[in-house]
Short mmCIF file of C-alpha atoms and ligand atoms in Angstrom, two decimals:
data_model
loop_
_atom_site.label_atom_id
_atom_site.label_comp_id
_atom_site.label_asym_id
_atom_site.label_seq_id
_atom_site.Cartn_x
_atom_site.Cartn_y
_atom_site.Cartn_z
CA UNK A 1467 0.00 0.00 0.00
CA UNK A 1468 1.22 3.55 -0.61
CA UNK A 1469 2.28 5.84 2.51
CA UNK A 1470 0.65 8.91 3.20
CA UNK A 1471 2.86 11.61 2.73
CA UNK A 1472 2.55 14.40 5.82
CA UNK A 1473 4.68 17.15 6.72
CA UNK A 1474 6.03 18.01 9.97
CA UNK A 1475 3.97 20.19 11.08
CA UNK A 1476 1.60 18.14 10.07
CA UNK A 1477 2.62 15.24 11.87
CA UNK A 1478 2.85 17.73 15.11
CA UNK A 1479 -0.65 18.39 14.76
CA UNK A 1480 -1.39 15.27 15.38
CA UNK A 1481 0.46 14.37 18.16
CA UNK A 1482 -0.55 17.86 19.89
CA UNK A 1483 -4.53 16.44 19.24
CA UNK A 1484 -3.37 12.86 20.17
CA UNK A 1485 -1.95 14.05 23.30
CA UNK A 1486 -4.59 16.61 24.01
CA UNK A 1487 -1.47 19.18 24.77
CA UNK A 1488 -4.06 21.92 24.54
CA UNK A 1489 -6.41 20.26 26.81
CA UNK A 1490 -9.50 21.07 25.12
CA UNK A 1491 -9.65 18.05 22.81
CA UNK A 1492 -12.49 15.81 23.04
CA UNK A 1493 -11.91 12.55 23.12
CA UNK A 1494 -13.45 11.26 20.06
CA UNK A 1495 -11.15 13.62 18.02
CA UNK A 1496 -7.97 12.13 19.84
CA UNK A 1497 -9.10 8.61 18.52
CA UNK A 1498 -9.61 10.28 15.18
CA UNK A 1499 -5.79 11.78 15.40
CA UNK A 1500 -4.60 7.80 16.50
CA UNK A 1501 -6.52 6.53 13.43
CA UNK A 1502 -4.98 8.78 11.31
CA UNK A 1503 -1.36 7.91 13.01
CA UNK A 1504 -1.99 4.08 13.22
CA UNK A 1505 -2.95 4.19 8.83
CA UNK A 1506 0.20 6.44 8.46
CA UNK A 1507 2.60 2.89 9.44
CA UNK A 1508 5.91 5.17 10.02
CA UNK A 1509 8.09 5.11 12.61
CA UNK A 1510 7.46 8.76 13.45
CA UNK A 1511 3.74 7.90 13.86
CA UNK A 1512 3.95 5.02 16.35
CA UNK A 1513 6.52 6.76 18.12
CA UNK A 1514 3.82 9.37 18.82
CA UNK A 1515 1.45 7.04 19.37
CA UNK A 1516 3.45 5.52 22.56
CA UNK A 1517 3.73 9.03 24.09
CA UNK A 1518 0.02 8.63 24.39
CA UNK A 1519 0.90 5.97 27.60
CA UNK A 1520 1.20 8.69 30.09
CA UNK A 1521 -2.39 9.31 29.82
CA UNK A 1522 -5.36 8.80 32.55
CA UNK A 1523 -7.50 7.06 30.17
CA UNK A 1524 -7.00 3.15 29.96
CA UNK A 1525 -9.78 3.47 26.60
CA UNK A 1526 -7.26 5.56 25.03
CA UNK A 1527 -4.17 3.59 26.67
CA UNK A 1528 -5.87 0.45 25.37
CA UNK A 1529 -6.63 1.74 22.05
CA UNK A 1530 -2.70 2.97 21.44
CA UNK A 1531 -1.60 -0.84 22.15
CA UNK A 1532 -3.44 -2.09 19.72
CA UNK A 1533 -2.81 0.65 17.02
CA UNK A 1534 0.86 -0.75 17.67
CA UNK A 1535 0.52 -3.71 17.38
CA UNK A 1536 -1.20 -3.47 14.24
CA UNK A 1537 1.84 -1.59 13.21
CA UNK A 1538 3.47 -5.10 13.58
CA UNK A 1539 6.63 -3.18 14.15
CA UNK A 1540 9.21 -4.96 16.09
CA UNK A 1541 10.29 -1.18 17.37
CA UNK A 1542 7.72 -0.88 19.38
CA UNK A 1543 8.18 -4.21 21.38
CA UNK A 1544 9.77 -2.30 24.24
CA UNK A 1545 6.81 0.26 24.50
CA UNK A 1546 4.21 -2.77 24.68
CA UNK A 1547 6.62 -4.53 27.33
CA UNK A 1548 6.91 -1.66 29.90
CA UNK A 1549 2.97 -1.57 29.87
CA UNK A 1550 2.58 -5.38 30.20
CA UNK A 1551 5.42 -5.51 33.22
CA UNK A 1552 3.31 -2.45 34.85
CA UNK A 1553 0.93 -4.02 37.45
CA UNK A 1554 -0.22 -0.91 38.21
CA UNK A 1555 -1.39 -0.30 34.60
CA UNK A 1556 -5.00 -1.00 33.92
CA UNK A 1557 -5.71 -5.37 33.20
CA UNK A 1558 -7.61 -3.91 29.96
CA UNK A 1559 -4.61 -2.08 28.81
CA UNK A 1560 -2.36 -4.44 29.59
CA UNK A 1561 -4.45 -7.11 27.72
CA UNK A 1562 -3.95 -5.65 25.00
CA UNK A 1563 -0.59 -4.54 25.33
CA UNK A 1564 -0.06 -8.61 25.70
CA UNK A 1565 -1.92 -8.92 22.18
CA UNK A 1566 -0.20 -6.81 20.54
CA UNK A 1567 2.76 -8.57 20.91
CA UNK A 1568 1.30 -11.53 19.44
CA UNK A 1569 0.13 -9.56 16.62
CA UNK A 1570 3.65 -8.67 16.02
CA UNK A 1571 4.71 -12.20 16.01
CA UNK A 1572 7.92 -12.52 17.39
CA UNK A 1573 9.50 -15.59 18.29
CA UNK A 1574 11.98 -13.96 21.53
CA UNK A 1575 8.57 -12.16 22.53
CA UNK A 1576 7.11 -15.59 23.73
CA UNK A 1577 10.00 -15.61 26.76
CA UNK A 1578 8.60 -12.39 28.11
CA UNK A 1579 5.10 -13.06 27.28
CA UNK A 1580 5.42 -16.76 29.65
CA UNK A 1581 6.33 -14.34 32.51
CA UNK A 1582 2.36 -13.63 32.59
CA UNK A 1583 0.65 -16.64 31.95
CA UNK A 1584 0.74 -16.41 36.04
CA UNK A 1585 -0.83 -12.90 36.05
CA UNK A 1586 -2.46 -11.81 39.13
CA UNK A 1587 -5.29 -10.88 36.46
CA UNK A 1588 -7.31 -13.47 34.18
CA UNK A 1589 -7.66 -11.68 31.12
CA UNK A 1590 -3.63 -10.81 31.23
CA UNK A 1591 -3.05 -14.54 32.29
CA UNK A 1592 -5.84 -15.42 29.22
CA UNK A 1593 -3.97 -12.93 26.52
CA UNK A 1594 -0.68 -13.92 27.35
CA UNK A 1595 -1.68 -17.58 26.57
CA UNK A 1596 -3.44 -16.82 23.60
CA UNK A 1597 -0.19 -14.33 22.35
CA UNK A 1598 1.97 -17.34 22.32
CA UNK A 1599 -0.13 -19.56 20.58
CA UNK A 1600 -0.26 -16.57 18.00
CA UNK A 1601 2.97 -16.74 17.53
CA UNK A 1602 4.07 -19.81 17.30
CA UNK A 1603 1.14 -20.40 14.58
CA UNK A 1604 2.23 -17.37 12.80
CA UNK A 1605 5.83 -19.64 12.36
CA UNK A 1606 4.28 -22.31 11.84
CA UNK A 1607 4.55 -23.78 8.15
CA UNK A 1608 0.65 -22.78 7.86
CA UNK A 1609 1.46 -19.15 9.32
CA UNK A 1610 4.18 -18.20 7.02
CA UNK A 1611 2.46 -19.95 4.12
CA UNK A 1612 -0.67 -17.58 5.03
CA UNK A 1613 1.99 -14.40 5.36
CA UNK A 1614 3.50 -15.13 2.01
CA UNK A 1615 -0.13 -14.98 0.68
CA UNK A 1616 -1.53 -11.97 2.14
CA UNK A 1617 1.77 -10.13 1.12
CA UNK A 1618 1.04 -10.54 -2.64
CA UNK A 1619 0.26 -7.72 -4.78
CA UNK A 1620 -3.28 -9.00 -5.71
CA UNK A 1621 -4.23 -10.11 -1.90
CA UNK A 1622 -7.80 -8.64 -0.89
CA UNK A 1623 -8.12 -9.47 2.59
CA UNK A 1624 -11.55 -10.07 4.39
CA UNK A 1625 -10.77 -7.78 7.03
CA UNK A 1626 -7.73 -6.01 7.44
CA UNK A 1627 -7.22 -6.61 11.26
CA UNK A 1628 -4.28 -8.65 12.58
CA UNK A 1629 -6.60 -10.67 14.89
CA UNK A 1630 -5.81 -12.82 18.58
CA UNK A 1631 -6.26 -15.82 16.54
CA UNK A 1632 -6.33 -16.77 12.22
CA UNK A 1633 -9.85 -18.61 11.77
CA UNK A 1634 -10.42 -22.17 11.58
CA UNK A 1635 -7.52 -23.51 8.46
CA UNK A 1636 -10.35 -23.79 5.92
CA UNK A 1637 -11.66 -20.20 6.22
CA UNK A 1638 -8.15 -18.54 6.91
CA UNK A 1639 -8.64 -16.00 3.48
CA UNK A 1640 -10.99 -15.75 0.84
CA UNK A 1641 -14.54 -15.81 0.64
CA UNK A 1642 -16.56 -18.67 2.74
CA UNK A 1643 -17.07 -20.99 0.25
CA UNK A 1644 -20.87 -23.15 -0.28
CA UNK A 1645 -19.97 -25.92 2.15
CA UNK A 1646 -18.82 -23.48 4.74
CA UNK A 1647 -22.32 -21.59 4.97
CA UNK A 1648 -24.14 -25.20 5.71
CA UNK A 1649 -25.77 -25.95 8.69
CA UNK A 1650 -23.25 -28.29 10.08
CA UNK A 1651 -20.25 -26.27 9.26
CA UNK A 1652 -21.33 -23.39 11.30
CA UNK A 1653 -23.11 -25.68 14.00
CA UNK A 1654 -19.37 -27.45 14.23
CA UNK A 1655 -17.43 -24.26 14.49
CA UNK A 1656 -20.18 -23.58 17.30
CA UNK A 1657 -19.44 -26.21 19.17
CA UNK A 1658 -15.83 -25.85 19.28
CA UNK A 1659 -16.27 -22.27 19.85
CA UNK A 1660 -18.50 -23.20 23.50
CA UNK A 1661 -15.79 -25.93 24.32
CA UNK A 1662 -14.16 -24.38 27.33
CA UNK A 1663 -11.72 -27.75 27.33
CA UNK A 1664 -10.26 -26.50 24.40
CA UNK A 1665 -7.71 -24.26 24.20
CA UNK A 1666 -8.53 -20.35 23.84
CA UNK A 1667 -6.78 -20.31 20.92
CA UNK A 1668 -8.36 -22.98 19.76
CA UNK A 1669 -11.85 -21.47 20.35
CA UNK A 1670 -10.78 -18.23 19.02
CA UNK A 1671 -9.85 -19.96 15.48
CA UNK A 1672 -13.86 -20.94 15.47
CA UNK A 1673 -14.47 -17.23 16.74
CA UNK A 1674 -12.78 -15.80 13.76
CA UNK A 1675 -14.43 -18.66 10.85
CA UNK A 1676 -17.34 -17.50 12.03
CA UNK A 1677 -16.86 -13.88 11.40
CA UNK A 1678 -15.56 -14.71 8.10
CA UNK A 1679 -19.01 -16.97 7.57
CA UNK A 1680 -20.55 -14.01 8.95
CA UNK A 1681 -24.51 -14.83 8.00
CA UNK A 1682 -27.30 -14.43 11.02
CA UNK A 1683 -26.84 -18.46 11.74
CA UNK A 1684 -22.83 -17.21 12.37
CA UNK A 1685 -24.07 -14.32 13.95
CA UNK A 1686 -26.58 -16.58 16.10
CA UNK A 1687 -23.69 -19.13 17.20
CA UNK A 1688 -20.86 -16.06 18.27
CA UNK A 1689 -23.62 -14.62 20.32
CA UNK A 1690 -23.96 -17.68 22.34
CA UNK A 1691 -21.01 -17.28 23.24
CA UNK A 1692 -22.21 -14.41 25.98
CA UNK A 1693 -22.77 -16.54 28.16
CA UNK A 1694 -19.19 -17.68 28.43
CA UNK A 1695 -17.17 -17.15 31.88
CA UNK A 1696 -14.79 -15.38 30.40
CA UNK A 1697 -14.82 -11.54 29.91
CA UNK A 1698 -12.12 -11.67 27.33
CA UNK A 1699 -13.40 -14.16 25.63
CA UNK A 1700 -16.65 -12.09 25.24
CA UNK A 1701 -15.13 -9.07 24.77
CA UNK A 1702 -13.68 -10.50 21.70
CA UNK A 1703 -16.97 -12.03 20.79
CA UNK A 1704 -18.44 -8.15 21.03
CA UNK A 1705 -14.98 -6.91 18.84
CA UNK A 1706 -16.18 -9.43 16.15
CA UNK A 1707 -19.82 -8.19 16.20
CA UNK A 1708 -18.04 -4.57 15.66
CA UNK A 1709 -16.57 -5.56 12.44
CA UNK A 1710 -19.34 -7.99 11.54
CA UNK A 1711 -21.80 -4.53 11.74
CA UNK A 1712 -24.72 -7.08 11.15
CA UNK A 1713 -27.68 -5.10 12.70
CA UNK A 1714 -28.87 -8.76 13.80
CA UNK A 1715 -26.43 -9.05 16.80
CA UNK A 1716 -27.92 -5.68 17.83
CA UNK A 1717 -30.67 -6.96 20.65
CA UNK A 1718 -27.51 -9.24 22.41
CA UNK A 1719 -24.83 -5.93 21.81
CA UNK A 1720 -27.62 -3.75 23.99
CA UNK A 1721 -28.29 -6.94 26.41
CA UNK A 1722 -24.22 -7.01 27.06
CA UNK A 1723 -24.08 -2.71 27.59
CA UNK A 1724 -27.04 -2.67 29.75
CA UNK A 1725 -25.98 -4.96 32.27
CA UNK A 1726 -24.20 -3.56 34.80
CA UNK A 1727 -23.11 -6.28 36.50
CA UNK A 1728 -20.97 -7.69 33.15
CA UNK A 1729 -17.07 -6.16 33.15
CA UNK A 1730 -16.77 -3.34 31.69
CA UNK A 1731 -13.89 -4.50 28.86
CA UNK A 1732 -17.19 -6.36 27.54
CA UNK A 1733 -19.42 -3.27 27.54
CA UNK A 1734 -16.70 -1.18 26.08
CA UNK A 1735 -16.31 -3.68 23.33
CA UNK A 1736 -20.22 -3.68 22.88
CA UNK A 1737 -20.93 -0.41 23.21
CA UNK A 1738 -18.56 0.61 19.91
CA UNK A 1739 -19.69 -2.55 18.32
CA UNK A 1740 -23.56 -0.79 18.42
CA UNK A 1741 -21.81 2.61 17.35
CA UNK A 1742 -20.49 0.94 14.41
CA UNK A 1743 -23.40 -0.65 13.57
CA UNK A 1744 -24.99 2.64 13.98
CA UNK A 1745 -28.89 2.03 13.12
CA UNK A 1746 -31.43 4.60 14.72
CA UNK A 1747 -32.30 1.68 17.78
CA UNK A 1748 -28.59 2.04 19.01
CA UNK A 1749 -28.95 5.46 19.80
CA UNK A 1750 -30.70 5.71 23.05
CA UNK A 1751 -28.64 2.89 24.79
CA UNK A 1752 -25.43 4.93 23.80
CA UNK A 1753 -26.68 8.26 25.19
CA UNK A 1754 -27.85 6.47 28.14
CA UNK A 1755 -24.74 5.37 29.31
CA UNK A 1756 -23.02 8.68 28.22
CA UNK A 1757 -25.21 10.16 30.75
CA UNK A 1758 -25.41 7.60 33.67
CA UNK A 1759 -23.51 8.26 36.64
CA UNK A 1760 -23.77 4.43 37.43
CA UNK A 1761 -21.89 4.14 34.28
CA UNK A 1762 -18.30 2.79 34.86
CA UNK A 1763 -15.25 5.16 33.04
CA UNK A 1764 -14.64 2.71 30.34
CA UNK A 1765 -18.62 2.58 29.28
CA UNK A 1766 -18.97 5.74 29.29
CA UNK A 1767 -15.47 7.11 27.41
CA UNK A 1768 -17.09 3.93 24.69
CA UNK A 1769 -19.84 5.69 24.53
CA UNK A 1770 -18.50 8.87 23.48
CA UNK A 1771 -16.38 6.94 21.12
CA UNK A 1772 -19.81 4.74 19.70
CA UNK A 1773 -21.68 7.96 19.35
CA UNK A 1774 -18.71 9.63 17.32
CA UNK A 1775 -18.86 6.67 15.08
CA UNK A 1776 -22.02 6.37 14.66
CA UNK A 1777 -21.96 10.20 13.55
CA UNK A 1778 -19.23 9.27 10.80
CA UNK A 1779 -21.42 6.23 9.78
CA UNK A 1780 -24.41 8.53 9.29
CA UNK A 1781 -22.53 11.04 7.32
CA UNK A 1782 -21.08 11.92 4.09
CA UNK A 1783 -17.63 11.70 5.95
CA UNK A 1784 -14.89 10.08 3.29
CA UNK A 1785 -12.96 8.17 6.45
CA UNK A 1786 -13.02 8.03 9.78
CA UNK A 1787 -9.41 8.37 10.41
CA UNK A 1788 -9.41 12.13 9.07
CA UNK A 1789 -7.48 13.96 11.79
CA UNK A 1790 -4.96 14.84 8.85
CA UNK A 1791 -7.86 16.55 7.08
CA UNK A 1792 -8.83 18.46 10.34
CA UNK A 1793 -5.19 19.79 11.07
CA UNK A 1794 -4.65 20.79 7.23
CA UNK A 1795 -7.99 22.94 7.55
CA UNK A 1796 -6.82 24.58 10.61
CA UNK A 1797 -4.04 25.58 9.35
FE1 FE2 B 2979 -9.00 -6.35 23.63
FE1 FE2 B 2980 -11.26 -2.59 22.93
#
């Protein structure tokens, strides 16, 4: 793909609205300014982008790990490491900070990444587990095969996401094909997704098939998986429905925000899923929780971040990552 070409001052602009120097930036905007950073892939961008870790908000904090990782940028190993070693950081940000790293797919990463598959916290001990099987399968003979492939000129990927886990081998790129959409295919990759004796990485492989399969009996099986123990495992579940944007996980997206007793990296996840998906219905559920002083940080910061995208959605808005638009006006 070719690189955006930005200036300087440019690129100053963005880290100023990144980093809300000014103080006056809404947060929506600053995840405008990362999007814009994280789709410039340069050095200089995700060396802004790990500046943003000094910040009070683990939404942000959470987002910026993944942005790197999706850099896949062995540079910015050492950023993702000093958050994952902080046990002071926020479990949600740290999660992530722990995924990232598997999306970068380094094979010395899995020594520092065993260091946490004791975590005082679940979904740190969970992510750390599932980073390591990430990268061993990414050099594994069917990982680099699968690299080679999405690396060629004329490779149109599905989604453009570097995910936890590659879907099930048969589904790994290209469209689903006729056998995939049967009955039994998807009610197989349901039952392996539900197995809780399998491995997480395992059941993520099913998660991701099932995205890729992506029809309302798909749809139907991820959402079953709600009623897993596991908030990252649901959380992930709630990041699929976000890129699905199928309007029929709606009703279980607005179950999972409502609920106040699930954990909030589950509501966060939900709550910019329904933003995405962005029909009229999602609306009064997002600027409920905006508004709720029951709601936690997290759910409420999503909601901000939901209602922003659900703007863009509804607009005539070329891209959502248009910070760089935004600072050339300005100046
Ligand atoms: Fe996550
Ligand atoms: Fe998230």
């Amino acid at each position: 793909m070719a690189s955006i070409s930005v200036s300087s001052a440019e690129l100053a602009a963005l880290e100023a609205t990144l980093l809300n120097t000014s103080g006056t930036v809404a947060l929506h905007d600053r995840f405008r300014a990362l999007f814009t950073l994280k789709a410039l892939k340069t050095q200089e961008a995700v060396e802004i982008i790990a500046k943003g870790f000094q910040d009070e908000s683990a939404l942000l904090k959470h987002e910026l790990a993944y942005c790197l990782g999706q850099s896949r940028k062995p540079s910015v190993l050492p950023y993702l490491q000093d958050v994952l070693a902080n046990v002071k950081e926020d479990p949600m940000v740290r999660h992530e900070a722990a995924e990232a790293m598997g999306a970068i797919g380094e094979m010395e990463s899995i020594h520092f990444l065993e260091k946490y598959l004791h975590d005082d916290n679940v979904s740190v001990r969970e992510t750390a587990e599932l980073a390591i099987d990430r990268i061993k399968w990414d050099n594994s003979e069917e990982g680099k095969r699968h690299l080679k492939e999405t690396e060629a000129d004329d490779f149109i990927p599905t989604y453009t996401s570097i995910d936890p886990a590659p879907p099930t081998s048969g589904l790994l790129s290209g469209a689903p094909k006729p056998q995939d959409l049967s009955h039994a295919s998807i009610d197989a990759l349901k039952t392996k997704l539900l197995d809780t004796s399998l491995p997480l990485f395992d059941r993520y492989r099913a998660m991701f098939a099932l995205r890729n399969i992506g029809n309302a009996e798909a749809v139907d099986a991820l959402a079953a998986g709600f009623a897993d123990q596991s908030a990252l495992f649901k959380h992930e579940i709630a990041f699929v429905f976000g890129q699905l944007l199928s309007p029929h996980s709606i009703p279980c997206l607005v179950k999972v925000l409502d609920d106040n007793n699930e954990s909030e990296m589950v509501r966060h996840e939900a709550a910019e899923a329904l933003g995405g998906i962005a029909t009229p219905e999602v609306l009064p559920h997002l600027r409920e929780w905006l508004k709720r002083e029951d709601a936690p940080r997290v759910v409420r910061e999503s909601c901000q971040v939901a209602l922003d995208m659900y703007e863009y959605e509804n607009s005539d808005q070329f891209q959502y990552a248009n910070a760089l638009e935004t600072v050339q006006a300005a100046a």
